[in-house]
Amino acid sequence: MELIMPGLGVIFWMTLAFAIVVYILRRYAWKPILNTIKDREDNIRRSLKRSEKIEKEIKELKETKERIVSETNHEKVNIIEQAKKARDEILKEAREKAIEESKKIIEESKKIIEVERKKAEAQIKKEIAVLSIDMAEKILVSELSDKQRHKQLVLDSLEKISLN
Amino acid sequence: MVASEQKPGYAGNVRLFLLIVLLVLPVFTAFSFAYSESDAQKPGQTKEENGFDAGKLIIGHVLDAYEWKIAEIGDTYIYIPLPVILYYEGNFYFFFSNKIKKGEGTYKGFGIAREGHKKGRLVKMLDDGVSEDPDAGTLIDLSVTKVVFAIFINAALLCLIFVKVAKAYKQRGSKKEPTGLQSFLEPVILFVRDDIAKSAIGGEKYEKFVPYLLTLFFFIFFNNLMGLVPFFPGGANVTGNISVTFTLAFFTFVVTQIYANKGHWKHIFNTPGVPVFLKIPIPLMPVIEIVGILIKPFVLMIRLFANILAGHMIIKGFLSLIFVLGGVATAMGLAISPVTVLFLIFMNFLELLVAFIQSYIFTFFSAIFFGMAVPDEHH
């Protein structure tokens, strides 16, 4: 019987002791402990959320970067292509111009050459005229110095001429 | 599933064994209890035969006492006398229990009753100092007995430990990981909060019950563990004392009624989903429900008490086996001692498990009762 009969004394002290333990632990132990645990859990939750956000942002940044890089690449290719085109055009133009210019130059030079030639020709003609007069002069002079032969010549000629 | 039934693994075997042990335990307890009762009825006979009374030892251990017996070596009786506080006919009496001389003497007319329903408790004695005064008035006994003293020690230690842990929490804050004792206790605290309070009560309402449930769990668990320590200040049968479990269950009952909301009372007095003839004219359902709210803490009280008591009794019982057989022949006592010690080791491990399980069950059922007392309004 003694074993299963609650005793007033123990109940009284137990109630007192347990109530005090509940009070002390509630006030001085569970409050800080549970608050800290909750804080930590919130912290972890927040950090996870933040890291998730950051990850997302990083992903977005990466995408933006890739987009920009690809755009830049595209642009680069475009620019290069355009540059090539421009260069070709310029070259072509330059070549055409050069050809035209050279043609012009050649033409002009031809004209000049022609004029010069004509000039030279005229000069040469003049010179030849002078020279031939000189030579004729000299020939005439030398021919005329031999009076005997001239007399002969004239006599021969006169002989041939028959007075018919 | 079929394969695992045909070929039970190692774990399966252990589980089966544990199950058998747990099933057989109450039978053991009942037997030892019966034997000790019969022993107590004829103490002379057993004592003269063996010189050692196992029943008396076991019952003496699990019962409360006015002194804390530490050892008995030959004729030397080492014990801690504890304060006796009595209120009798308008007067308070304070004295230490060494005045009543191992419970056999009397002091100021008070002595320990040897029979009757007050057996083992202090009563007003007749002048012969042996029998109880039948005409005595009400005696209020508020003595600090062995159990009370153990409660004080354990409660103080418990407060000390957790206030210290709380300080670690305060110092380290929420940004640092727990260390030492803090990290050892945190999983248990989280277990009580998440797996007991949150799962049994649910919603947002569980939060206000958590401090009480934590206190309850650690109080029971710590007292259970201290009960397993074989020497002072452990070894007292605190949670195997019906007054202690009564008080714990009473606290749970009171907390349940304090926090009970309208839905709970509606469920009791006008149970939804039950035919009207069960409520009017004979209020059958309300009566059953009211009995129910009383039975819930009662079951809590009995379960914890019986489990811890059985553990203490079995350990003491096996220990006694050595001396009972030793009383018959010294060689027999020596021969049985290795087996007994092995079994005691096993029992201690089992009791360690029981210490946890029982504190868990008590706390979990308390949480379930709280959860039932605060149903959601829309139900």
Coordinates of C-alpha atoms in Angstrom, one line a residue:
Chain A
M1 CA 0.0 0.0 0.0
E2 CA 2.8 2.3 1.0
L3 CA 4.3 2.0 -2.5
I4 CA 1.2 3.2 -4.4
M5 CA -0.2 5.8 -1.9
P6 CA 0.9 9.3 -2.7
G7 CA 2.3 11.1 0.3
L8 CA 1.4 14.7 1.1
G9 CA 4.9 15.7 2.1
V10 CA 6.6 14.6 -1.1
I11 CA 3.8 16.1 -3.2
F12 CA 4.2 19.4 -1.3
W13 CA 8.0 19.6 -1.8
M14 CA 7.9 18.2 -5.3
T15 CA 5.3 20.8 -6.3
L16 CA 7.4 23.5 -4.8
A17 CA 10.7 22.2 -6.3
F18 CA 9.2 21.6 -9.7
A19 CA 7.5 24.9 -9.9
I20 CA 10.7 26.6 -9.0
V21 CA 12.6 24.6 -11.6
V22 CA 10.0 25.4 -14.2
Y23 CA 10.3 29.1 -13.3
I24 CA 14.1 29.2 -13.2
L25 CA 14.6 27.3 -16.3
R26 CA 11.9 29.1 -18.2
R27 CA 13.4 32.5 -17.2
Y28 CA 17.1 31.8 -17.2
A29 CA 17.6 28.9 -19.5
W30 CA 14.9 28.2 -22.1
K31 CA 14.4 31.8 -23.0
P32 CA 18.0 32.6 -24.0
I33 CA 18.5 29.1 -25.4
L34 CA 15.4 29.0 -27.5
N35 CA 15.8 32.6 -28.6
T36 CA 19.4 32.0 -29.7
I37 CA 18.4 28.8 -31.5
K38 CA 15.6 30.6 -33.2
D39 CA 17.9 33.5 -34.1
R40 CA 20.4 31.1 -35.5
E41 CA 17.8 29.3 -37.5
D42 CA 16.5 32.6 -38.9
N43 CA 20.1 33.6 -39.6
I44 CA 20.7 30.3 -41.5
R45 CA 17.4 30.7 -43.3
R46 CA 18.2 34.3 -44.2
S47 CA 21.7 33.3 -45.3
L48 CA 20.4 30.5 -47.5
K49 CA 17.9 32.8 -49.0
R50 CA 20.6 35.4 -49.6
S51 CA 23.0 32.9 -51.1
E52 CA 20.2 31.7 -53.3
K53 CA 19.6 35.3 -54.4
I54 CA 23.2 35.9 -54.9
E55 CA 23.5 32.7 -56.9
K56 CA 20.6 33.9 -59.0
E57 CA 22.3 37.3 -59.5
I58 CA 25.5 35.7 -60.4
K59 CA 23.7 33.6 -62.9
E60 CA 22.0 36.6 -64.3
L61 CA 25.3 38.5 -64.4
K62 CA 26.9 35.6 -66.2
E63 CA 24.1 35.6 -68.7
T64 CA 24.5 39.3 -69.2
K65 CA 28.2 39.0 -69.6
E66 CA 27.8 36.2 -72.1
R67 CA 25.2 38.2 -73.9
I68 CA 27.5 41.2 -74.0
V69 CA 30.4 39.2 -75.1
S70 CA 28.5 37.6 -77.9
E71 CA 27.1 40.9 -78.9
T72 CA 30.5 42.4 -78.8
N73 CA 31.8 39.5 -80.9
H74 CA 29.0 40.0 -83.3
E75 CA 29.8 43.7 -83.5
K76 CA 33.5 43.0 -83.9
V77 CA 32.8 40.7 -86.8
N78 CA 30.5 43.3 -88.3
I79 CA 33.0 46.0 -87.8
I80 CA 35.8 43.9 -89.3
E81 CA 33.6 43.0 -92.2
Q82 CA 32.6 46.6 -92.7
A83 CA 36.2 47.6 -92.5
K84 CA 37.1 45.0 -95.0
K85 CA 34.4 46.2 -97.3
A86 CA 35.5 49.8 -96.8
R87 CA 39.1 48.9 -97.4
D88 CA 38.2 47.0 -100.6
E89 CA 36.2 49.9 -101.8
I90 CA 38.9 52.4 -101.0
L91 CA 41.4 50.2 -102.7
K92 CA 39.2 49.7 -105.7
E93 CA 38.6 53.4 -105.9
A94 CA 42.2 54.2 -105.5
R95 CA 43.2 51.8 -108.1
E96 CA 40.7 53.2 -110.5
K97 CA 41.8 56.7 -109.8
A98 CA 45.4 55.7 -110.2
I99 CA 44.7 54.1 -113.5
E100 CA 42.8 57.1 -114.6
E101 CA 45.5 59.4 -113.4
S102 CA 48.2 57.4 -115.1
K103 CA 46.2 57.3 -118.2
K104 CA 46.0 61.1 -118.0
I105 CA 49.7 61.4 -117.4
I106 CA 50.5 59.1 -120.2
E107 CA 48.3 61.1 -122.5
E108 CA 49.8 64.3 -121.5
S109 CA 53.3 62.9 -121.8
K110 CA 52.4 61.7 -125.2
K111 CA 51.2 65.1 -126.1
I112 CA 54.4 66.7 -124.8
I113 CA 56.5 64.1 -126.5
E114 CA 54.7 64.8 -129.7
V115 CA 55.2 68.5 -129.4
E116 CA 58.8 68.0 -128.5
R117 CA 59.3 65.7 -131.4
K118 CA 57.7 68.2 -133.7
K119 CA 60.0 70.9 -132.3
A120 CA 63.0 68.6 -132.7
E121 CA 62.0 67.8 -136.2
A122 CA 61.7 71.4 -137.1
Q123 CA 65.0 72.1 -135.5
I124 CA 66.6 69.2 -137.3
K125 CA 65.0 70.4 -140.6
K126 CA 66.4 73.8 -139.9
E127 CA 69.8 72.5 -139.1
I128 CA 69.8 70.3 -142.2
A129 CA 68.8 73.2 -144.4
V130 CA 71.7 75.3 -143.0
L131 CA 74.0 72.3 -143.3
S132 CA 73.0 71.7 -146.9
I133 CA 73.4 75.3 -147.9
D134 CA 76.8 75.3 -146.3
M135 CA 77.7 72.1 -148.1
A136 CA 76.4 73.4 -151.3
E137 CA 78.3 76.5 -150.8
K138 CA 81.5 74.5 -150.2
I139 CA 80.8 72.2 -153.1
L140 CA 80.1 75.1 -155.3
V141 CA 83.3 76.9 -154.1
S142 CA 85.4 73.8 -154.8
E143 CA 83.7 73.1 -158.1
L144 CA 84.1 76.5 -159.3
S145 CA 87.9 76.7 -158.5
D146 CA 88.8 74.3 -161.4
K147 CA 88.5 76.6 -164.5
Q148 CA 90.0 74.2 -167.0
R149 CA 87.4 71.5 -166.3
H150 CA 84.7 74.0 -166.4
K151 CA 86.0 75.2 -169.7
Q152 CA 86.0 71.6 -171.0
L153 CA 82.6 71.0 -169.6
V154 CA 81.3 74.0 -171.2
L155 CA 83.0 73.1 -174.4
D156 CA 81.7 69.6 -174.3
S157 CA 78.3 70.8 -173.7
L158 CA 78.6 73.3 -176.5
E159 CA 79.8 70.6 -178.8
K160 CA 76.8 68.4 -178.1
I161 CA 74.5 71.2 -178.8
S162 CA 74.4 71.2 -182.5
L163 CA 73.2 74.3 -184.0
N164 CA 70.3 72.9 -185.8
Chain B
M1 CA 9.3 -8.0 -46.8
V2 CA 8.9 -11.7 -47.0
A3 CA 12.6 -12.2 -47.4
S4 CA 13.3 -10.2 -44.3
E5 CA 10.8 -12.3 -42.3
Q6 CA 12.4 -15.5 -43.4
K7 CA 15.9 -14.3 -42.7
P8 CA 15.8 -11.8 -39.8
G9 CA 19.0 -9.8 -39.7
Y10 CA 21.0 -8.9 -36.7
A11 CA 19.0 -5.8 -35.9
G12 CA 15.8 -7.9 -36.2
N13 CA 17.1 -10.3 -33.6
V14 CA 18.0 -7.6 -31.2
R15 CA 14.6 -6.0 -31.6
L16 CA 12.9 -9.3 -31.0
F17 CA 15.0 -9.9 -28.0
L18 CA 14.2 -6.4 -26.6
L19 CA 10.6 -6.9 -27.2
I20 CA 10.6 -10.2 -25.3
V21 CA 12.5 -8.6 -22.5
L22 CA 10.1 -5.7 -22.3
L23 CA 7.1 -8.1 -22.4
V24 CA 8.6 -10.3 -19.6
L25 CA 9.7 -7.3 -17.4
P26 CA 6.3 -6.7 -15.8
V27 CA 5.9 -10.3 -15.0
F28 CA 9.3 -10.2 -13.2
T29 CA 8.2 -7.1 -11.4
A30 CA 4.9 -8.6 -10.3
F31 CA 6.7 -11.7 -8.9
S32 CA 9.3 -9.8 -7.0
F33 CA 6.6 -7.6 -5.6
A34 CA 4.6 -10.6 -4.5
Y35 CA 7.6 -12.2 -2.9
S36 CA 8.6 -9.1 -1.1
E37 CA 5.0 -8.8 0.2
S38 CA 5.1 -12.3 1.6
D39 CA 8.5 -11.7 2.9
A40 CA 7.4 -8.7 4.7
Q41 CA 4.5 -10.6 6.3
K42 CA 6.8 -13.2 7.9
P43 CA 10.1 -11.4 8.3
G44 CA 11.4 -13.6 11.1
Q45 CA 11.4 -16.8 9.1
T46 CA 13.4 -15.6 6.1
K47 CA 15.8 -13.6 8.2
E48 CA 16.7 -16.6 10.4
E49 CA 17.1 -18.9 7.4
N50 CA 19.4 -16.6 5.3
G51 CA 20.5 -13.7 7.4
F52 CA 19.6 -11.6 4.4
D53 CA 16.2 -10.4 3.4
A54 CA 16.0 -9.6 -0.3
G55 CA 12.4 -8.5 -0.2
K56 CA 13.1 -6.1 2.6
L57 CA 16.1 -4.7 0.8
I58 CA 14.3 -4.1 -2.4
I59 CA 11.2 -2.6 -0.8
G60 CA 13.4 -0.6 1.5
H61 CA 15.2 0.8 -1.5
V62 CA 12.3 1.7 -3.6
L63 CA 10.3 3.2 -0.8
D64 CA 10.8 6.7 0.6
A65 CA 12.7 7.0 3.9
Y66 CA 13.3 9.6 6.6
E67 CA 17.0 9.2 6.3
W68 CA 19.4 8.6 3.4
K69 CA 21.1 5.3 4.0
I70 CA 24.5 5.1 2.4
A71 CA 26.0 1.9 3.7
E72 CA 25.7 -0.7 6.3
I73 CA 29.1 -2.3 7.2
G74 CA 28.8 -4.8 9.9
D75 CA 27.2 -2.9 12.8
T76 CA 28.2 0.5 11.4
Y77 CA 25.2 2.2 9.9
I78 CA 26.1 5.1 7.7
Y79 CA 23.3 7.4 6.8
I80 CA 22.4 11.1 6.3
P81 CA 19.8 12.2 8.8
L82 CA 17.2 14.3 7.0
P83 CA 15.0 17.0 8.6
V84 CA 11.5 16.0 9.8
I85 CA 8.8 18.6 9.7
L86 CA 5.5 17.8 11.3
Y87 CA 2.4 19.8 12.0
Y88 CA 0.3 18.2 14.7
E89 CA -2.5 19.8 16.7
G90 CA -1.5 23.4 16.0
N91 CA 2.2 22.9 16.6
F92 CA 5.2 22.5 14.2
Y93 CA 7.8 19.9 15.1
F94 CA 11.3 20.1 13.6
F95 CA 13.9 17.5 14.3
F96 CA 16.4 15.4 12.4
S97 CA 15.6 11.8 11.6
N98 CA 18.5 10.5 13.7
K99 CA 16.3 11.2 16.7
I100 CA 14.0 8.3 15.7
K101 CA 16.9 5.9 15.6
K102 CA 16.8 4.0 12.3
G103 CA 13.0 4.3 12.4
E104 CA 12.7 2.1 15.4
G105 CA 12.5 4.6 18.2
T106 CA 10.1 7.5 18.9
Y107 CA 10.8 11.2 19.5
K108 CA 8.2 13.5 21.2
G109 CA 5.7 10.7 20.7
F110 CA 6.3 10.4 16.9
G111 CA 7.5 7.1 15.4
I112 CA 7.2 5.2 12.2
A113 CA 4.2 3.0 11.9
R114 CA 4.9 -0.7 11.5
E115 CA 1.6 -1.8 10.1
G116 CA -1.7 -0.5 8.9
H117 CA -2.3 1.8 6.0
K118 CA 0.2 4.3 7.3
K119 CA 3.0 1.8 7.5
G120 CA 6.4 3.4 7.0
R121 CA 5.2 6.9 7.8
L122 CA 5.5 9.0 10.9
V123 CA 2.5 8.8 13.2
K124 CA 1.7 9.7 16.7
M125 CA 2.5 6.7 18.8
L126 CA 1.0 5.4 22.0
D127 CA 3.2 5.6 25.1
D128 CA 4.6 2.1 24.5
G129 CA 6.4 3.5 21.4
V130 CA 5.3 0.5 19.3
S131 CA 1.7 0.9 18.2
E132 CA 0.0 3.8 16.6
D133 CA -2.3 6.0 18.6
P134 CA -5.8 5.3 17.2
D135 CA -7.2 8.6 18.6
A136 CA -4.5 10.8 17.2
G137 CA -5.5 14.0 15.3
T138 CA -4.5 14.8 11.8
L139 CA -0.7 14.8 11.4
I140 CA 0.6 16.8 8.5
D141 CA 4.0 15.4 7.5
L142 CA 6.1 17.8 5.5
S143 CA 9.4 16.1 6.1
V144 CA 12.3 16.4 3.8
T145 CA 12.5 12.7 3.1
K146 CA 15.1 10.9 0.9
V147 CA 13.0 11.4 -2.2
V148 CA 12.5 15.1 -1.4
F149 CA 16.2 15.6 -0.7
A150 CA 17.1 13.9 -4.0
I151 CA 14.6 16.1 -5.8
F152 CA 16.3 19.1 -4.3
I153 CA 19.8 18.0 -5.3
N154 CA 18.7 17.0 -8.8
A155 CA 16.7 20.1 -9.3
A156 CA 19.6 22.3 -8.2
L157 CA 22.0 20.4 -10.5
L158 CA 19.5 20.6 -13.4
C159 CA 19.2 24.4 -12.9
L160 CA 22.9 24.8 -12.6
I161 CA 23.6 22.8 -15.8
F162 CA 21.0 24.6 -17.9
V163 CA 21.7 28.1 -16.6
K164 CA 25.4 27.4 -17.5
V165 CA 24.4 26.2 -21.0
A166 CA 22.1 29.2 -21.4
K167 CA 25.1 31.4 -20.5
A168 CA 27.1 29.7 -23.3
Y169 CA 24.2 30.4 -25.6
K170 CA 24.2 34.1 -24.6
Q171 CA 27.9 34.5 -24.9
R172 CA 28.4 32.7 -28.2
G173 CA 25.3 34.2 -29.7
S174 CA 23.5 33.1 -32.8
K175 CA 26.4 33.6 -35.2
K176 CA 28.6 30.9 -33.7
E177 CA 28.3 27.1 -33.6
P178 CA 27.5 25.4 -30.3
T179 CA 30.4 23.8 -28.4
G180 CA 30.9 21.5 -25.4
L181 CA 27.9 20.8 -23.2
Q182 CA 25.9 23.2 -25.3
S183 CA 26.4 21.1 -28.4
F184 CA 25.7 17.9 -26.5
L185 CA 22.3 19.2 -25.2
E186 CA 21.2 21.2 -28.3
P187 CA 20.1 18.1 -30.3
V188 CA 18.0 17.0 -27.3
I189 CA 16.5 20.5 -26.9
L190 CA 15.7 20.5 -30.7
F191 CA 14.3 17.0 -30.4
V192 CA 11.9 18.1 -27.7
R193 CA 11.0 21.3 -29.5
D194 CA 10.6 19.8 -33.0
D195 CA 9.7 16.1 -32.6
I196 CA 7.7 16.5 -29.4
A197 CA 6.2 19.9 -29.2
K198 CA 5.9 20.8 -32.9
S199 CA 4.7 17.4 -34.1
A200 CA 2.2 16.8 -31.3
I201 CA 0.8 20.4 -30.9
G202 CA 1.5 21.8 -34.3
G203 CA 0.8 25.2 -35.8
E204 CA 2.1 28.3 -34.1
K205 CA 0.6 27.3 -30.8
Y206 CA 3.3 24.9 -29.8
E207 CA 5.7 27.7 -28.9
K208 CA 4.2 28.6 -25.6
F209 CA 4.4 25.0 -24.4
V210 CA 8.0 24.4 -25.3
P211 CA 9.6 25.7 -22.1
Y212 CA 7.3 23.6 -19.9
L213 CA 7.9 20.5 -22.1
L214 CA 11.6 21.0 -22.0
T215 CA 11.6 21.3 -18.3
L216 CA 9.4 18.3 -17.9
F217 CA 11.6 16.2 -20.2
F218 CA 14.9 17.1 -18.7
F219 CA 13.5 16.9 -15.1
I220 CA 12.3 13.4 -15.7
F221 CA 15.3 12.3 -17.7
F222 CA 17.8 13.7 -15.2
N223 CA 16.0 12.1 -12.3
N224 CA 15.8 8.8 -14.1
L225 CA 19.6 9.0 -14.8
M226 CA 20.4 10.0 -11.3
G227 CA 18.3 7.0 -10.1
L228 CA 20.7 4.7 -12.0
V229 CA 23.8 6.1 -10.2
P230 CA 24.4 3.5 -7.5
F231 CA 25.7 5.8 -4.8
F232 CA 25.0 9.1 -3.1
P233 CA 23.7 11.6 -4.4
G234 CA 22.2 9.3 -7.0
G235 CA 20.3 6.1 -6.5
A236 CA 17.2 7.6 -5.0
N237 CA 14.0 6.2 -6.5
V238 CA 12.6 9.6 -7.4
T239 CA 10.6 9.1 -10.7
G240 CA 9.6 5.7 -9.3
N241 CA 7.8 7.4 -6.5
I242 CA 4.1 7.7 -7.0
S243 CA 3.9 11.1 -5.3
V244 CA 6.5 12.5 -7.7
T245 CA 4.8 11.2 -10.8
F246 CA 1.5 12.3 -9.4
T247 CA 2.8 15.8 -9.1
L248 CA 4.3 15.8 -12.6
A249 CA 1.0 14.5 -14.0
F250 CA -0.9 17.1 -12.0
F251 CA 1.3 19.9 -13.5
T252 CA 0.5 18.6 -17.0
F253 CA -3.2 18.4 -16.1
V254 CA -3.2 22.0 -14.7
V255 CA -1.3 23.4 -17.7
T256 CA -3.7 21.6 -20.1
Q257 CA -6.7 23.1 -18.3
I258 CA -5.2 26.6 -18.2
Y259 CA -4.5 26.7 -21.9
A260 CA -7.6 24.8 -23.0
N261 CA -9.6 26.9 -25.5
K262 CA -13.3 27.1 -26.3
G263 CA -13.0 24.3 -28.9
H264 CA -11.8 21.9 -26.2
W265 CA -14.7 22.6 -23.8
K266 CA -17.1 22.4 -26.7
H267 CA -15.7 19.1 -27.5
I268 CA -16.3 17.9 -24.0
F269 CA -19.8 19.2 -23.3
N270 CA -21.2 19.1 -26.8
T271 CA -19.1 16.6 -28.7
P272 CA -19.5 17.2 -32.4
G273 CA -20.4 14.2 -34.6
V274 CA -22.1 12.3 -31.9
P275 CA -25.9 11.4 -31.8
V276 CA -27.9 13.7 -29.6
F277 CA -29.3 10.8 -27.5
L278 CA -25.8 10.3 -26.1
K279 CA -25.9 13.8 -24.6
I280 CA -29.5 14.4 -23.6
P281 CA -31.2 13.4 -21.3
I282 CA -28.4 11.4 -19.9
P283 CA -25.1 13.3 -20.4
L284 CA -23.2 10.2 -21.3
M285 CA -20.6 11.8 -23.6
P286 CA -19.8 14.8 -21.3
V287 CA -19.3 12.3 -18.4
I288 CA -17.0 10.1 -20.5
E289 CA -15.1 13.1 -21.7
I290 CA -14.6 14.5 -18.2
V291 CA -13.5 11.1 -16.9
G292 CA -11.2 11.1 -19.9
I293 CA -9.4 14.3 -19.0
L294 CA -8.8 12.8 -15.5
I295 CA -7.6 9.5 -16.8
K296 CA -5.1 11.0 -19.1
P297 CA -2.8 12.4 -16.4
F298 CA -3.6 9.3 -14.2
V299 CA -2.2 7.1 -16.9
L300 CA 0.9 9.3 -17.2
M301 CA 1.4 9.0 -13.5
I302 CA 1.1 5.2 -13.4
R303 CA 3.3 4.6 -16.5
L304 CA 6.3 6.5 -15.4
F305 CA 6.0 5.2 -11.8
A306 CA 5.6 1.6 -12.8
N307 CA 8.5 1.6 -15.3
I308 CA 11.1 3.3 -13.1
L309 CA 10.0 1.3 -10.1
A310 CA 10.3 -2.0 -12.0
G311 CA 13.8 -1.0 -13.1
H312 CA 15.0 -0.2 -9.6
M313 CA 13.4 -3.4 -8.3
I314 CA 14.9 -5.7 -10.9
I315 CA 18.4 -4.2 -10.5
K316 CA 18.2 -4.6 -6.7
G317 CA 16.6 -8.1 -7.2
F318 CA 19.5 -9.4 -9.3
L319 CA 22.0 -7.8 -6.9
S320 CA 20.2 -9.6 -4.0
L321 CA 20.5 -12.9 -5.8
I322 CA 24.2 -13.1 -5.0
F323 CA 23.6 -12.6 -1.3
V324 CA 20.5 -14.8 -1.1
L325 CA 22.6 -17.7 -2.6
G326 CA 25.6 -16.6 -0.7
G327 CA 23.5 -17.1 2.4
V328 CA 22.8 -20.7 1.5
A329 CA 26.5 -21.4 0.6
T330 CA 29.3 -18.9 0.0
A331 CA 30.4 -20.9 -3.1
M332 CA 27.0 -20.6 -4.7
G333 CA 27.0 -16.8 -4.2
L334 CA 30.4 -16.6 -5.8
A335 CA 29.4 -18.9 -8.6
I336 CA 26.3 -16.9 -9.5
S337 CA 28.0 -13.5 -9.2
P338 CA 29.5 -13.3 -12.7
V339 CA 26.2 -14.1 -14.3
T340 CA 24.4 -11.6 -12.1
V341 CA 27.0 -8.9 -12.8
L342 CA 26.6 -9.5 -16.5
F343 CA 22.9 -9.3 -16.2
L344 CA 23.2 -6.2 -14.1
I345 CA 25.2 -4.5 -16.8
F346 CA 22.6 -5.5 -19.3
M347 CA 19.9 -4.2 -17.0
N348 CA 21.6 -0.9 -16.5
F349 CA 21.9 -0.4 -20.3
L350 CA 18.3 -1.3 -20.6
E351 CA 17.4 1.1 -17.8
L352 CA 19.4 3.8 -19.6
L353 CA 17.1 3.3 -22.6
V354 CA 14.0 3.2 -20.4
A355 CA 15.2 6.4 -18.7
F356 CA 15.1 8.1 -22.1
I357 CA 12.0 6.4 -23.4
Q358 CA 9.9 7.1 -20.3
S359 CA 10.9 10.8 -20.2
Y360 CA 10.1 11.0 -23.9
I361 CA 6.8 9.3 -23.5
F362 CA 5.7 11.4 -20.6
T363 CA 6.6 14.6 -22.4
F364 CA 5.2 13.4 -25.7
F365 CA 1.8 12.5 -24.2
S366 CA 1.8 15.8 -22.3
A367 CA 2.3 17.5 -25.6
I368 CA -0.5 15.5 -27.2
F369 CA -2.9 16.5 -24.4
F370 CA -1.9 20.1 -24.9
G371 CA -2.5 19.7 -28.6
M372 CA -6.0 18.2 -27.9
A373 CA -6.8 21.1 -25.5
V374 CA -6.0 23.8 -28.1
P375 CA -7.9 22.5 -31.2
D376 CA -8.2 24.9 -34.2
E377 CA -11.5 26.8 -34.2
H378 CA -12.6 25.6 -37.6
H379 CA -12.7 21.9 -36.6

